XYZ file of C-alpha atoms in Angstrom:
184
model
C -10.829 54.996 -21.213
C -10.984 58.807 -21.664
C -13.774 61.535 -21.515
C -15.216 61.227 -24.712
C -17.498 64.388 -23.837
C -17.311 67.224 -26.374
C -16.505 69.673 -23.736
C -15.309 73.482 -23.882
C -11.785 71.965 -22.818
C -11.797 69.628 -25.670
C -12.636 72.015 -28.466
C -10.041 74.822 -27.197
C -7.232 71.777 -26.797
C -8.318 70.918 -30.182
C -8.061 74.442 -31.675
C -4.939 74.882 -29.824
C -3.515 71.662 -31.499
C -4.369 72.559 -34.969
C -2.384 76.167 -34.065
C 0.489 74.481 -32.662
C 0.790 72.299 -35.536
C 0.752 75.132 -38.037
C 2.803 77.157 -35.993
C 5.708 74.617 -35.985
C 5.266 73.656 -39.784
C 5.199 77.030 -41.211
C 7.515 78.074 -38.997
C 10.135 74.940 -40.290
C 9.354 76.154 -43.634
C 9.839 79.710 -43.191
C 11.907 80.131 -40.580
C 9.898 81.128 -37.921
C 10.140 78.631 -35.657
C 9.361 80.480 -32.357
C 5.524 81.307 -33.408
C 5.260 76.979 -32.975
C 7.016 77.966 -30.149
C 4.498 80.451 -28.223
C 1.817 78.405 -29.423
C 2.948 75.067 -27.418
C 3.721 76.982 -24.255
C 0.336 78.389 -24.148
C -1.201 74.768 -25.218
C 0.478 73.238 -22.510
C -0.080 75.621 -19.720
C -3.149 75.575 -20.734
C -4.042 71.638 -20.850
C -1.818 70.812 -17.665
C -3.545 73.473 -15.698
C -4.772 71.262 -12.603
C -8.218 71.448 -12.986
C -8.044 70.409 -16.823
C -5.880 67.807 -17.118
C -6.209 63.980 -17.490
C -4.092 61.843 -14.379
C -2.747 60.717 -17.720
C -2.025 63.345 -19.030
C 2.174 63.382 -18.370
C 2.487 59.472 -19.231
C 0.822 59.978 -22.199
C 2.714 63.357 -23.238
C 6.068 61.490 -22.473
C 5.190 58.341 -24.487
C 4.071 59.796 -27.613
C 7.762 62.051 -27.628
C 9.390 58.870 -27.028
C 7.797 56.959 -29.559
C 7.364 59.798 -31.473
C 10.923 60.611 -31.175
C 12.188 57.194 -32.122
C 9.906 56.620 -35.391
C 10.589 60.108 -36.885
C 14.598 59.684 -35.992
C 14.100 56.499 -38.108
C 12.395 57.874 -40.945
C 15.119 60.855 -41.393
C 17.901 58.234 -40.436
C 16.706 56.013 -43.465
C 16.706 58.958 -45.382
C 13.094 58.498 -46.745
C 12.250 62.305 -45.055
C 14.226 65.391 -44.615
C 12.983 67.640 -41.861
C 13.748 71.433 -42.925
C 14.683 74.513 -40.191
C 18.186 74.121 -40.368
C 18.545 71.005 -38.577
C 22.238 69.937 -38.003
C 21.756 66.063 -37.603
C 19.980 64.453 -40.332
C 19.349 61.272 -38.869
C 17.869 62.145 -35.903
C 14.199 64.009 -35.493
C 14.227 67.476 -34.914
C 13.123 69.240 -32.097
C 9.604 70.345 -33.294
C 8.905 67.261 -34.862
C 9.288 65.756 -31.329
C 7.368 69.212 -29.766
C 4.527 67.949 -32.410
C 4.305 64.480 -30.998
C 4.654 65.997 -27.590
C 0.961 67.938 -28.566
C -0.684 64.835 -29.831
C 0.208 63.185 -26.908
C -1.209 66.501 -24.497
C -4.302 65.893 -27.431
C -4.992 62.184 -26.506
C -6.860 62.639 -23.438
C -8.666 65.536 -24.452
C -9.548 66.305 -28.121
C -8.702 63.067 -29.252
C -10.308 61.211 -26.613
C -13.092 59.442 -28.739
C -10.378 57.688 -30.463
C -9.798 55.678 -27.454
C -12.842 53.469 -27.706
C -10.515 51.025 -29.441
C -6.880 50.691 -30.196
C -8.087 49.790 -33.377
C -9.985 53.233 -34.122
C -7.104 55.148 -33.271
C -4.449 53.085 -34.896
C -6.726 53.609 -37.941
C -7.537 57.240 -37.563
C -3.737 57.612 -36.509
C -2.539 55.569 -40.000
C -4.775 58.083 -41.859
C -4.596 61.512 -40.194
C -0.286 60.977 -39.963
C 0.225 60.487 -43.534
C -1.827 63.269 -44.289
C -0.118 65.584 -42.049
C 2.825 64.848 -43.440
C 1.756 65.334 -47.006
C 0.672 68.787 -45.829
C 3.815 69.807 -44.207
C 5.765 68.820 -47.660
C 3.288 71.250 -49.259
C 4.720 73.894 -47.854
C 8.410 72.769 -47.442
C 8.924 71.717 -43.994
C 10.176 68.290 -44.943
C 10.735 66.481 -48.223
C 9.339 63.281 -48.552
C 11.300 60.754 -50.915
C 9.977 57.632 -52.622
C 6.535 58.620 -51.032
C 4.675 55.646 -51.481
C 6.851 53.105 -49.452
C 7.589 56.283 -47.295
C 3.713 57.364 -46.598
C 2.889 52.971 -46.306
C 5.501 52.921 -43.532
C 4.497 56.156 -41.635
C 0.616 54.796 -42.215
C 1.992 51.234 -40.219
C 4.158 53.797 -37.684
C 1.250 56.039 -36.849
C -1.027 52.597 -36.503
C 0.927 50.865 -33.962
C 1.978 53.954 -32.019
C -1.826 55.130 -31.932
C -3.061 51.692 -30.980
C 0.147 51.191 -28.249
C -0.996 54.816 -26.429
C -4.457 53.806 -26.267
C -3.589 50.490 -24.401
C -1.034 51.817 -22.422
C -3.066 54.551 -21.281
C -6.163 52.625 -20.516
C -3.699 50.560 -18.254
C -2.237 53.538 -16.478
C -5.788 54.921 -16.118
C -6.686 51.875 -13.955
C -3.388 51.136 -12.460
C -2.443 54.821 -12.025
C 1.680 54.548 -10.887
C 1.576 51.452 -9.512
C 1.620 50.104 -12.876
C 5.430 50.932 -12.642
C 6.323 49.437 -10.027
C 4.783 46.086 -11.504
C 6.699 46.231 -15.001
């Protein structure tokens, strides 16, 4: 499992997260998309650095975009969302939705490390905290949400199983490391 240590690493990756997110969502709204932008390169440089980051950290990263990537596509392709910033295809995810999901992933080690003490905690915490950021990103018009009840159950169920497949799969890496891969 992760460091579950509130550490000076933690709070700035969680400061940085909350930054990146606003960055991206104001910037879908009002069309300032680059300030997301500057805000992920420095979260990134500054979580990968060597001496900060997780052996984790890149599996993790590249499975929450994937995932991430795939459930969000789904969500605009079923038209039940419609992600703002001028976004030519509709029915796949944008890129900052996917540059979002790339943070939580750089998050899950690090800030959001206590939610690993059970897949169940962080599918929970995941089904809640989703939703809501969602909600708050229609607020201030960087997607629309359509019939938002069925829409906001589904991403709930989405954010759950994603949440509670990271935690496993990392926890396996953690203890197989890349050798895992050669085994699946």
């Amino acid at each position: 499992m992760a460091r579950t240590t509130i550490s000076a690493n933690n709070i700035v990756n969680f400061v940085l997260f909350q930054l990146v997110w606003i960055g991206f969502v104001f910037g879908a709204a009002e069309n300032y998309i680059w300030v997301g932008c500057v805000l992920l390169v420095i979260m990134l440089t500054w979580q990968l650095w060597p001496t900060r980051r997780a052996n984790s950290d890149f599996f993790v990263i590249g499975a929450s975009a994937a995932f991430g990537f795939v459930l969000a596509s789904a969500w605009s392709a079923s038209g039940l969302i419609v992600y703002d910033h001028h976004w030519p295809v509709r029915e796949i995810a944008p890129w900052w939705i996917v540059a979002l999901w790339v943070v939580f992933g750089a998050s899950f080690n690090h800030s959001l490390g206590w939610i690993q003490k059970s897949p169940y905690l962080a599918g929970l915490m995941a089904a809640i905290g989703g939703p809501v950021s969602y909600m708050a990103a229609e607020r201030v018009g960087a997607v629309i949400i359509f019939k938002p009840f069925i829409t906001l159950s589904l991403m709930a169920v989405g954010w759950f199983i994603i949440a509670f497949l990271l935690t496993i799969l990392t926890d396996r890496y953690q203890q197989l490391g890349e050798s895992w891969f050669a085994n699946v």
